[in-house]
Amino acid sequence: MIYEVLQAISDELNDHLKYRFNETEDIIVLSNLMDLSGSKALQTDNQVHMMLVRMEEDKTINRSGGYHGSIAEGNARLFNAYVLFAANFSGKQYPQGLNYISRILEYFVAHPTLLPSDLPDIPNTMDSLVVELNSLEERENSNLWGSIGSKLMPHLYYKLNYIPIYKESGFAKSAPSVSGLNPNAGGL
């Protein structure tokens, strides 16, 4: 579900930006900025990276039973995703990166709640997705960029509220039992 939501948002923003700027190539790429070795994850510049930074369970709504939409009937838990949009543009292309970041901000100001009709590729099990700009304090921002392993870039940090995660019937609720072990026999 997380991938589907992020990909649907990436696709919608790409369609919006390509139309607005008369572009043919995707502007937003769903990718981390750095790989595990500390190198650039993609060897291309002049794109806006969209990456998942962290997830959290929405304990307020899950515990209070305060949500009564269609997902509550499907035995789902609600989660929030924190997503970073980072403009990887430098030199003479830097103003273009700022322009794309501005347009992403404008898009979410105009669409603070995304409905399935706004995102045709979003899973039909979602009622809506609330998008909220999340401002970080200077220290938090520094810690975030240090954790990513990248230099600071023009960016937006959003919280995507109410992503439903359903219990999968294929997953066992408990670990399978192990037979043939004698708990009284000495260990190693």
Short mmCIF file of N, CA and C in Angstrom, two decimals:
data_model
loop_
_atom_site.label_atom_id
_atom_site.label_comp_id
_atom_site.label_asym_id
_atom_site.label_seq_id
_atom_site.Cartn_x
_atom_site.Cartn_y
_atom_site.Cartn_z
N MET A 1 0.82 -1.20 0.00
CA MET A 1 0.00 0.00 0.00
C MET A 1 0.86 1.26 0.00
N ILE A 2 1.98 1.26 0.72
CA ILE A 2 2.82 2.45 0.80
C ILE A 2 3.38 2.80 -0.58
N TYR A 3 3.92 1.80 -1.25
CA TYR A 3 4.45 2.03 -2.59
C TYR A 3 3.37 2.56 -3.53
N GLU A 4 2.19 1.96 -3.50
CA GLU A 4 1.12 2.37 -4.40
C GLU A 4 0.73 3.83 -4.17
N VAL A 5 0.66 4.25 -2.92
CA VAL A 5 0.30 5.63 -2.60
C VAL A 5 1.38 6.59 -3.09
N LEU A 6 2.65 6.28 -2.78
CA LEU A 6 3.73 7.17 -3.19
C LEU A 6 3.86 7.23 -4.71
N GLN A 7 3.70 6.09 -5.37
CA GLN A 7 3.78 6.08 -6.84
C GLN A 7 2.64 6.86 -7.46
N ALA A 8 1.43 6.75 -6.90
CA ALA A 8 0.28 7.51 -7.41
C ALA A 8 0.51 9.02 -7.27
N ILE A 9 1.07 9.44 -6.15
CA ILE A 9 1.36 10.87 -5.96
C ILE A 9 2.45 11.32 -6.92
N SER A 10 3.50 10.51 -7.06
CA SER A 10 4.57 10.84 -8.00
C SER A 10 4.04 10.97 -9.43
N ASP A 11 3.20 10.03 -9.84
CA ASP A 11 2.62 10.08 -11.19
C ASP A 11 1.76 11.32 -11.39
N GLU A 12 0.94 11.65 -10.39
CA GLU A 12 0.07 12.82 -10.50
C GLU A 12 0.90 14.10 -10.57
N LEU A 13 1.90 14.22 -9.72
CA LEU A 13 2.76 15.42 -9.76
C LEU A 13 3.54 15.50 -11.07
N ASN A 14 4.02 14.38 -11.57
CA ASN A 14 4.72 14.38 -12.86
C ASN A 14 3.79 14.85 -13.97
N ASP A 15 2.57 14.34 -14.00
CA ASP A 15 1.61 14.78 -15.02
C ASP A 15 1.37 16.28 -14.92
N HIS A 16 1.19 16.75 -13.70
CA HIS A 16 0.95 18.17 -13.47
C HIS A 16 2.14 19.03 -13.92
N LEU A 17 3.35 18.64 -13.53
CA LEU A 17 4.54 19.43 -13.87
C LEU A 17 4.87 19.34 -15.36
N LYS A 18 4.71 18.17 -15.96
CA LYS A 18 4.98 18.03 -17.40
C LYS A 18 4.04 18.92 -18.21
N TYR A 19 2.79 18.95 -17.82
CA TYR A 19 1.82 19.81 -18.51
C TYR A 19 2.17 21.28 -18.31
N ARG A 20 2.46 21.64 -17.09
CA ARG A 20 2.74 23.05 -16.75
C ARG A 20 4.00 23.57 -17.44
N PHE A 21 5.03 22.73 -17.54
CA PHE A 21 6.31 23.18 -18.10
C PHE A 21 6.58 22.61 -19.50
N ASN A 22 5.59 21.96 -20.08
CA ASN A 22 5.72 21.40 -21.43
C ASN A 22 6.94 20.48 -21.51
N GLU A 23 7.07 19.59 -20.55
CA GLU A 23 8.16 18.62 -20.48
C GLU A 23 7.68 17.26 -20.96
N THR A 24 8.59 16.44 -21.43
CA THR A 24 8.23 15.08 -21.84
C THR A 24 8.76 14.03 -20.86
N GLU A 25 9.85 14.33 -20.19
CA GLU A 25 10.47 13.39 -19.24
C GLU A 25 9.91 13.63 -17.84
N ASP A 26 9.92 12.55 -17.03
CA ASP A 26 9.50 12.70 -15.64
C ASP A 26 10.43 13.64 -14.91
N ILE A 27 9.85 14.48 -14.08
CA ILE A 27 10.60 15.44 -13.27
C ILE A 27 10.82 14.86 -11.87
N ILE A 28 9.79 14.18 -11.37
CA ILE A 28 9.87 13.59 -10.03
C ILE A 28 10.22 12.12 -10.18
N VAL A 29 11.17 11.69 -9.40
CA VAL A 29 11.57 10.28 -9.40
C VAL A 29 11.43 9.76 -7.97
N LEU A 30 10.77 8.62 -7.84
CA LEU A 30 10.59 8.00 -6.53
C LEU A 30 11.87 7.22 -6.23
N SER A 31 12.75 7.86 -5.46
CA SER A 31 14.07 7.27 -5.21
C SER A 31 14.71 7.97 -4.02
N ASN A 32 15.57 7.23 -3.31
CA ASN A 32 16.37 7.87 -2.29
C ASN A 32 17.45 8.72 -2.98
N LEU A 33 18.04 9.63 -2.24
CA LEU A 33 19.08 10.49 -2.80
C LEU A 33 20.43 9.79 -2.85
N MET A 34 20.73 9.05 -1.80
CA MET A 34 22.03 8.40 -1.67
C MET A 34 21.81 6.90 -1.51
N ASP A 35 22.75 6.11 -2.05
CA ASP A 35 22.66 4.67 -1.83
C ASP A 35 23.38 4.33 -0.52
N LEU A 36 23.41 3.07 -0.18
CA LEU A 36 23.98 2.66 1.11
C LEU A 36 25.49 2.88 1.20
N SER A 37 26.15 3.01 0.07
CA SER A 37 27.59 3.25 0.10
C SER A 37 27.92 4.74 0.21
N GLY A 38 26.89 5.59 0.17
CA GLY A 38 27.11 7.04 0.26
C GLY A 38 27.23 7.72 -1.08
N SER A 39 27.06 6.98 -2.16
CA SER A 39 27.09 7.57 -3.50
C SER A 39 25.68 7.99 -3.88
N LYS A 40 25.60 8.83 -4.92
CA LYS A 40 24.28 9.22 -5.41
C LYS A 40 23.52 7.98 -5.85
N ALA A 41 22.27 7.89 -5.45
CA ALA A 41 21.47 6.72 -5.80
C ALA A 41 21.23 6.65 -7.30
N LEU A 42 20.97 7.78 -7.91
CA LEU A 42 20.80 7.86 -9.36
C LEU A 42 21.89 8.76 -9.91
N GLN A 43 22.46 8.38 -10.98
CA GLN A 43 23.55 9.17 -11.55
C GLN A 43 23.05 10.25 -12.50
N THR A 44 21.90 10.80 -12.18
CA THR A 44 21.34 11.89 -12.97
C THR A 44 21.04 13.07 -12.06
N ASP A 45 21.18 14.24 -12.59
CA ASP A 45 20.81 15.46 -11.87
C ASP A 45 19.54 16.01 -12.52
N ASN A 46 19.12 17.14 -12.01
CA ASN A 46 17.99 17.87 -12.57
C ASN A 46 16.69 17.08 -12.49
N GLN A 47 16.48 16.49 -11.34
CA GLN A 47 15.23 15.82 -11.02
C GLN A 47 14.87 16.13 -9.57
N VAL A 48 13.60 15.99 -9.25
CA VAL A 48 13.14 16.12 -7.88
C VAL A 48 12.99 14.70 -7.34
N HIS A 49 13.73 14.40 -6.29
CA HIS A 49 13.64 13.08 -5.66
C HIS A 49 12.50 13.10 -4.65
N MET A 50 11.68 12.08 -4.70
CA MET A 50 10.62 11.89 -3.71
C MET A 50 10.99 10.63 -2.95
N MET A 51 11.18 10.76 -1.65
CA MET A 51 11.59 9.59 -0.88
C MET A 51 10.85 9.51 0.45
N LEU A 52 10.57 8.27 0.83
CA LEU A 52 9.97 8.01 2.13
C LEU A 52 11.05 8.15 3.19
N VAL A 53 10.78 8.98 4.20
CA VAL A 53 11.73 9.18 5.28
C VAL A 53 11.38 8.30 6.48
N ARG A 54 10.10 8.27 6.82
CA ARG A 54 9.69 7.44 7.96
C ARG A 54 8.18 7.25 7.96
N MET A 55 7.76 6.25 8.73
CA MET A 55 6.34 5.94 8.92
C MET A 55 6.03 5.98 10.40
N GLU A 56 4.78 6.29 10.71
CA GLU A 56 4.32 6.20 12.10
C GLU A 56 2.86 5.77 12.09
N GLU A 57 2.49 5.02 13.10
CA GLU A 57 1.09 4.64 13.25
C GLU A 57 0.33 5.83 13.79
N ASP A 58 -0.86 6.07 13.26
CA ASP A 58 -1.72 7.13 13.76
C ASP A 58 -2.49 6.58 14.95
N LYS A 59 -1.87 6.64 16.11
CA LYS A 59 -2.42 6.01 17.31
C LYS A 59 -3.66 6.72 17.82
N THR A 60 -3.78 8.00 17.58
CA THR A 60 -4.94 8.75 18.05
C THR A 60 -6.22 8.21 17.44
N ILE A 61 -6.23 8.08 16.15
CA ILE A 61 -7.45 7.59 15.48
C ILE A 61 -7.60 6.09 15.66
N ASN A 62 -6.51 5.34 15.58
CA ASN A 62 -6.61 3.89 15.72
C ASN A 62 -7.14 3.48 17.09
N ARG A 63 -6.74 4.17 18.14
CA ARG A 63 -7.16 3.80 19.50
C ARG A 63 -8.53 4.35 19.86
N SER A 64 -8.84 5.54 19.35
CA SER A 64 -10.09 6.16 19.76
C SER A 64 -11.28 5.64 18.98
N GLY A 65 -11.02 4.96 17.87
CA GLY A 65 -12.12 4.52 17.03
C GLY A 65 -12.78 5.72 16.36
N GLY A 66 -12.02 6.81 16.24
CA GLY A 66 -12.58 8.05 15.71
C GLY A 66 -12.79 8.08 14.22
N TYR A 67 -12.26 7.11 13.50
CA TYR A 67 -12.44 7.10 12.06
C TYR A 67 -13.52 6.08 11.72
N HIS A 68 -14.51 6.51 10.98
CA HIS A 68 -15.61 5.62 10.66
C HIS A 68 -15.86 5.54 9.17
N GLY A 69 -14.84 5.70 8.35
CA GLY A 69 -14.98 5.58 6.90
C GLY A 69 -14.96 4.13 6.50
N SER A 70 -14.87 3.90 5.21
CA SER A 70 -14.94 2.53 4.70
C SER A 70 -13.74 1.69 5.14
N ILE A 71 -12.59 2.32 5.42
CA ILE A 71 -11.44 1.52 5.82
C ILE A 71 -11.61 0.95 7.22
N ALA A 72 -12.41 1.63 8.06
CA ALA A 72 -12.63 1.11 9.40
C ALA A 72 -13.37 -0.22 9.34
N GLU A 73 -14.20 -0.39 8.32
CA GLU A 73 -14.94 -1.63 8.16
C GLU A 73 -14.04 -2.76 7.67
N GLY A 74 -12.89 -2.42 7.05
CA GLY A 74 -12.00 -3.43 6.49
C GLY A 74 -10.90 -3.86 7.43
N ASN A 75 -10.99 -3.49 8.70
CA ASN A 75 -10.01 -3.92 9.69
C ASN A 75 -8.61 -3.39 9.37
N ALA A 76 -8.53 -2.13 9.02
CA ALA A 76 -7.24 -1.52 8.68
C ALA A 76 -6.73 -0.70 9.86
N ARG A 77 -5.42 -0.54 9.88
CA ARG A 77 -4.75 0.39 10.80
C ARG A 77 -4.32 1.57 9.96
N LEU A 78 -4.36 2.75 10.52
CA LEU A 78 -3.97 3.95 9.79
C LEU A 78 -2.55 4.36 10.15
N PHE A 79 -1.80 4.75 9.12
CA PHE A 79 -0.42 5.18 9.29
C PHE A 79 -0.19 6.50 8.59
N ASN A 80 0.83 7.20 9.05
CA ASN A 80 1.26 8.45 8.43
C ASN A 80 2.64 8.23 7.84
N ALA A 81 2.85 8.77 6.66
CA ALA A 81 4.14 8.67 5.98
C ALA A 81 4.75 10.07 5.91
N TYR A 82 6.04 10.16 6.17
CA TYR A 82 6.77 11.42 6.02
C TYR A 82 7.61 11.31 4.75
N VAL A 83 7.37 12.23 3.84
CA VAL A 83 7.96 12.17 2.50
C VAL A 83 8.73 13.44 2.22
N LEU A 84 9.91 13.27 1.65
CA LEU A 84 10.78 14.39 1.30
C LEU A 84 10.79 14.56 -0.21
N PHE A 85 10.60 15.79 -0.66
CA PHE A 85 10.80 16.17 -2.06
C PHE A 85 12.05 17.03 -2.09
N ALA A 86 13.10 16.57 -2.74
CA ALA A 86 14.37 17.30 -2.78
C ALA A 86 14.74 17.60 -4.23
N ALA A 87 14.98 18.88 -4.52
CA ALA A 87 15.33 19.31 -5.87
C ALA A 87 16.83 19.17 -6.07
N ASN A 88 17.22 18.19 -6.86
CA ASN A 88 18.63 17.90 -7.13
C ASN A 88 19.06 18.64 -8.41
N PHE A 89 19.19 19.94 -8.29
CA PHE A 89 19.56 20.82 -9.41
C PHE A 89 20.73 21.68 -8.95
N SER A 90 21.68 21.93 -9.81
CA SER A 90 22.81 22.77 -9.44
C SER A 90 23.19 23.66 -10.62
N GLY A 91 24.08 24.59 -10.33
CA GLY A 91 24.56 25.50 -11.38
C GLY A 91 23.43 26.31 -11.98
N LYS A 92 23.44 26.43 -13.28
CA LYS A 92 22.44 27.23 -13.98
C LYS A 92 21.04 26.60 -13.91
N GLN A 93 20.96 25.33 -13.55
CA GLN A 93 19.66 24.65 -13.45
C GLN A 93 19.00 24.85 -12.08
N TYR A 94 19.75 25.42 -11.12
CA TYR A 94 19.23 25.60 -9.77
C TYR A 94 17.89 26.35 -9.74
N PRO A 95 17.73 27.46 -10.48
CA PRO A 95 16.42 28.14 -10.46
C PRO A 95 15.28 27.25 -10.94
N GLN A 96 15.55 26.34 -11.88
CA GLN A 96 14.51 25.43 -12.35
C GLN A 96 14.07 24.49 -11.22
N GLY A 97 15.02 24.04 -10.42
CA GLY A 97 14.68 23.21 -9.27
C GLY A 97 13.80 23.95 -8.28
N LEU A 98 14.12 25.21 -8.04
CA LEU A 98 13.28 26.03 -7.16
C LEU A 98 11.88 26.19 -7.72
N ASN A 99 11.80 26.32 -9.03
CA ASN A 99 10.51 26.45 -9.68
C ASN A 99 9.67 25.19 -9.49
N TYR A 100 10.29 24.03 -9.65
CA TYR A 100 9.56 22.77 -9.45
C TYR A 100 9.10 22.62 -8.00
N ILE A 101 9.97 22.95 -7.06
CA ILE A 101 9.59 22.88 -5.64
C ILE A 101 8.41 23.82 -5.37
N SER A 102 8.44 25.01 -5.94
CA SER A 102 7.34 25.96 -5.78
C SER A 102 6.04 25.39 -6.31
N ARG A 103 6.09 24.74 -7.46
CA ARG A 103 4.88 24.18 -8.07
C ARG A 103 4.35 23.00 -7.27
N ILE A 104 5.23 22.21 -6.69
CA ILE A 104 4.78 21.11 -5.82
C ILE A 104 4.06 21.69 -4.60
N LEU A 105 4.64 22.72 -4.01
CA LEU A 105 4.01 23.38 -2.87
C LEU A 105 2.64 23.92 -3.26
N GLU A 106 2.55 24.59 -4.40
CA GLU A 106 1.27 25.13 -4.87
C GLU A 106 0.25 24.02 -5.10
N TYR A 107 0.70 22.90 -5.64
CA TYR A 107 -0.21 21.79 -5.89
C TYR A 107 -0.84 21.32 -4.59
N PHE A 108 -0.03 21.12 -3.55
CA PHE A 108 -0.56 20.62 -2.30
C PHE A 108 -1.35 21.68 -1.52
N VAL A 109 -1.05 22.95 -1.74
CA VAL A 109 -1.89 24.01 -1.15
C VAL A 109 -3.28 23.95 -1.78
N ALA A 110 -3.33 23.71 -3.09
CA ALA A 110 -4.60 23.61 -3.79
C ALA A 110 -5.31 22.28 -3.53
N HIS A 111 -4.56 21.24 -3.16
CA HIS A 111 -5.13 19.91 -2.92
C HIS A 111 -4.67 19.37 -1.56
N PRO A 112 -5.12 19.96 -0.45
CA PRO A 112 -4.66 19.47 0.87
C PRO A 112 -5.23 18.10 1.23
N THR A 113 -6.31 17.73 0.60
CA THR A 113 -6.88 16.39 0.77
C THR A 113 -7.01 15.77 -0.61
N LEU A 114 -6.37 14.63 -0.78
CA LEU A 114 -6.41 13.94 -2.06
C LEU A 114 -7.44 12.82 -1.99
N LEU A 115 -8.33 12.82 -2.96
CA LEU A 115 -9.38 11.82 -3.05
C LEU A 115 -9.05 10.84 -4.17
N PRO A 116 -9.67 9.68 -4.17
CA PRO A 116 -9.43 8.75 -5.28
C PRO A 116 -9.68 9.38 -6.65
N SER A 117 -10.59 10.34 -6.72
CA SER A 117 -10.85 11.01 -8.00
C SER A 117 -9.67 11.91 -8.40
N ASP A 118 -8.88 12.38 -7.43
CA ASP A 118 -7.69 13.19 -7.73
C ASP A 118 -6.52 12.34 -8.18
N LEU A 119 -6.44 11.13 -7.65
CA LEU A 119 -5.34 10.22 -7.95
C LEU A 119 -5.92 8.92 -8.51
N PRO A 120 -6.05 8.83 -9.82
CA PRO A 120 -6.69 7.63 -10.38
C PRO A 120 -5.97 6.33 -10.07
N ASP A 121 -4.67 6.38 -9.80
CA ASP A 121 -3.91 5.16 -9.55
C ASP A 121 -3.83 4.78 -8.07
N ILE A 122 -4.46 5.58 -7.22
CA ILE A 122 -4.41 5.28 -5.79
C ILE A 122 -5.33 4.07 -5.51
N PRO A 123 -4.95 3.22 -4.58
CA PRO A 123 -5.80 2.06 -4.30
C PRO A 123 -7.21 2.49 -3.92
N ASN A 124 -8.20 1.77 -4.44
CA ASN A 124 -9.59 2.15 -4.20
C ASN A 124 -10.04 1.89 -2.77
N THR A 125 -9.18 1.34 -1.95
CA THR A 125 -9.52 1.10 -0.55
C THR A 125 -9.30 2.35 0.31
N MET A 126 -8.77 3.41 -0.29
CA MET A 126 -8.53 4.65 0.46
C MET A 126 -9.68 5.62 0.24
N ASP A 127 -10.14 6.22 1.33
CA ASP A 127 -11.17 7.24 1.23
C ASP A 127 -10.56 8.59 0.86
N SER A 128 -9.47 8.94 1.51
CA SER A 128 -8.81 10.22 1.26
C SER A 128 -7.42 10.17 1.88
N LEU A 129 -6.60 11.11 1.46
CA LEU A 129 -5.24 11.23 1.96
C LEU A 129 -5.02 12.70 2.28
N VAL A 130 -4.78 13.01 3.53
CA VAL A 130 -4.56 14.39 3.95
C VAL A 130 -3.07 14.69 3.87
N VAL A 131 -2.72 15.76 3.15
CA VAL A 131 -1.33 16.13 2.93
C VAL A 131 -1.03 17.39 3.73
N GLU A 132 0.02 17.32 4.54
CA GLU A 132 0.32 18.41 5.46
C GLU A 132 1.81 18.74 5.40
N LEU A 133 2.13 20.01 5.09
CA LEU A 133 3.53 20.44 5.10
C LEU A 133 4.05 20.35 6.52
N ASN A 134 5.20 19.74 6.67
CA ASN A 134 5.79 19.54 7.99
C ASN A 134 7.07 20.36 8.05
N SER A 135 7.07 21.37 8.88
CA SER A 135 8.25 22.23 9.03
C SER A 135 9.14 21.68 10.12
N LEU A 136 10.40 21.53 9.80
CA LEU A 136 11.37 21.03 10.76
C LEU A 136 12.16 22.19 11.35
N GLU A 137 12.50 22.06 12.62
CA GLU A 137 13.39 23.03 13.25
C GLU A 137 14.78 22.86 12.62
N GLU A 138 15.64 23.85 12.79
CA GLU A 138 16.96 23.82 12.16
C GLU A 138 17.75 22.57 12.54
N ARG A 139 17.73 22.21 13.82
CA ARG A 139 18.47 21.02 14.27
C ARG A 139 17.89 19.74 13.65
N GLU A 140 16.56 19.63 13.64
CA GLU A 140 15.92 18.45 13.03
C GLU A 140 16.25 18.36 11.54
N ASN A 141 16.23 19.51 10.88
CA ASN A 141 16.55 19.55 9.46
C ASN A 141 17.99 19.09 9.22
N SER A 142 18.90 19.58 10.05
CA SER A 142 20.30 19.18 9.94
C SER A 142 20.46 17.68 10.18
N ASN A 143 19.77 17.16 11.18
CA ASN A 143 19.82 15.72 11.47
C ASN A 143 19.26 14.90 10.31
N LEU A 144 18.18 15.37 9.71
CA LEU A 144 17.58 14.67 8.58
C LEU A 144 18.58 14.57 7.43
N TRP A 145 19.18 15.69 7.06
CA TRP A 145 20.11 15.69 5.93
C TRP A 145 21.38 14.92 6.25
N GLY A 146 21.80 14.95 7.50
CA GLY A 146 22.94 14.14 7.90
C GLY A 146 22.63 12.65 7.81
N SER A 147 21.42 12.27 8.19
CA SER A 147 21.01 10.87 8.10
C SER A 147 20.91 10.40 6.65
N ILE A 148 20.46 11.28 5.80
CA ILE A 148 20.35 10.95 4.38
C ILE A 148 21.74 10.81 3.77
N GLY A 149 22.69 11.60 4.27
CA GLY A 149 24.05 11.55 3.76
C GLY A 149 24.27 12.46 2.57
N SER A 150 23.46 13.49 2.48
CA SER A 150 23.54 14.40 1.33
C SER A 150 23.73 15.83 1.81
N LYS A 151 24.16 16.67 0.91
CA LYS A 151 24.19 18.10 1.18
C LYS A 151 22.77 18.64 1.11
N LEU A 152 22.53 19.72 1.80
CA LEU A 152 21.21 20.34 1.82
C LEU A 152 20.81 20.78 0.43
N MET A 153 19.57 20.50 0.07
CA MET A 153 18.99 20.89 -1.21
C MET A 153 17.66 21.57 -0.94
N PRO A 154 17.18 22.38 -1.89
CA PRO A 154 15.82 22.90 -1.73
C PRO A 154 14.86 21.72 -1.60
N HIS A 155 13.99 21.79 -0.61
CA HIS A 155 13.14 20.64 -0.35
C HIS A 155 11.84 21.02 0.33
N LEU A 156 10.93 20.07 0.31
CA LEU A 156 9.67 20.13 1.05
C LEU A 156 9.55 18.82 1.81
N TYR A 157 9.01 18.89 3.01
CA TYR A 157 8.86 17.70 3.85
C TYR A 157 7.38 17.60 4.22
N TYR A 158 6.72 16.56 3.73
CA TYR A 158 5.28 16.42 3.92
C TYR A 158 4.95 15.21 4.77
N LYS A 159 3.85 15.37 5.49
CA LYS A 159 3.25 14.26 6.22
C LYS A 159 1.99 13.86 5.46
N LEU A 160 1.93 12.59 5.06
CA LEU A 160 0.76 12.05 4.39
C LEU A 160 -0.03 11.27 5.43
N ASN A 161 -1.21 11.78 5.76
CA ASN A 161 -2.01 11.22 6.85
C ASN A 161 -3.02 10.19 6.36
N TYR A 162 -3.21 9.17 7.17
CA TYR A 162 -4.29 8.20 7.04
C TYR A 162 -4.10 7.21 5.90
N ILE A 163 -2.93 6.62 5.81
CA ILE A 163 -2.71 5.54 4.85
C ILE A 163 -3.16 4.24 5.52
N PRO A 164 -4.15 3.57 4.96
CA PRO A 164 -4.63 2.34 5.59
C PRO A 164 -3.74 1.15 5.25
N ILE A 165 -3.42 0.38 6.25
CA ILE A 165 -2.70 -0.88 6.06
C ILE A 165 -3.62 -1.97 6.60
N TYR A 166 -3.99 -2.89 5.74
CA TYR A 166 -4.93 -3.95 6.09
C TYR A 166 -4.21 -5.18 6.59
N LYS A 167 -4.87 -5.90 7.47
CA LYS A 167 -4.34 -7.18 7.91
C LYS A 167 -4.45 -8.14 6.74
N GLU A 168 -3.35 -8.76 6.41
CA GLU A 168 -3.32 -9.73 5.31
C GLU A 168 -3.68 -11.10 5.85
N SER A 169 -4.59 -11.76 5.19
CA SER A 169 -5.01 -13.08 5.66
C SER A 169 -3.90 -14.11 5.50
N GLY A 170 -2.92 -13.84 4.64
CA GLY A 170 -1.86 -14.80 4.40
C GLY A 170 -0.77 -14.80 5.45
N PHE A 171 -0.78 -13.85 6.35
CA PHE A 171 0.24 -13.78 7.39
C PHE A 171 -0.25 -14.47 8.64
N ALA A 172 0.61 -15.27 9.25
CA ALA A 172 0.24 -15.96 10.48
C ALA A 172 0.19 -14.98 11.63
N LYS A 173 -0.72 -15.22 12.56
CA LYS A 173 -0.84 -14.35 13.72
C LYS A 173 0.19 -14.68 14.79
N SER A 174 0.69 -15.88 14.79
CA SER A 174 1.70 -16.24 15.77
C SER A 174 2.75 -17.10 15.09
N ALA A 175 3.87 -17.24 15.73
CA ALA A 175 4.95 -18.05 15.17
C ALA A 175 4.55 -19.52 15.21
N PRO A 176 4.96 -20.28 14.21
CA PRO A 176 4.64 -21.71 14.24
C PRO A 176 5.34 -22.38 15.41
N SER A 177 4.71 -23.42 15.90
CA SER A 177 5.32 -24.13 17.03
C SER A 177 6.52 -24.95 16.54
N VAL A 178 7.45 -25.12 17.42
CA VAL A 178 8.64 -25.90 17.13
C VAL A 178 8.58 -27.16 17.96
N SER A 179 8.73 -28.31 17.32
CA SER A 179 8.65 -29.56 18.08
C SER A 179 10.04 -30.21 18.12
N GLY A 180 10.19 -31.13 19.03
CA GLY A 180 11.42 -31.91 19.11
C GLY A 180 12.49 -31.26 19.98
N LEU A 181 12.16 -30.16 20.67
CA LEU A 181 13.15 -29.53 21.55
C LEU A 181 12.82 -29.90 22.98
N ASN A 182 13.84 -30.19 23.75
CA ASN A 182 13.66 -30.50 25.16
C ASN A 182 14.17 -29.31 25.95
N PRO A 183 13.27 -28.54 26.57
CA PRO A 183 13.69 -27.35 27.31
C PRO A 183 14.56 -27.65 28.51
N ASN A 184 14.54 -28.90 29.02
CA ASN A 184 15.32 -29.28 30.19
C ASN A 184 16.71 -29.77 29.83
N ALA A 185 16.94 -30.01 28.54
CA ALA A 185 18.28 -30.47 28.12
C ALA A 185 19.23 -29.30 28.17
N GLY A 186 20.43 -29.50 28.52
CA GLY A 186 21.42 -28.43 28.63
C GLY A 186 21.65 -27.73 27.31
N GLY A 187 21.97 -26.49 27.40
CA GLY A 187 22.24 -25.70 26.19
C GLY A 187 23.66 -25.91 25.73
N LEU A 188 24.06 -25.07 24.82
CA LEU A 188 25.41 -25.16 24.27
C LEU A 188 26.44 -24.70 25.24
#
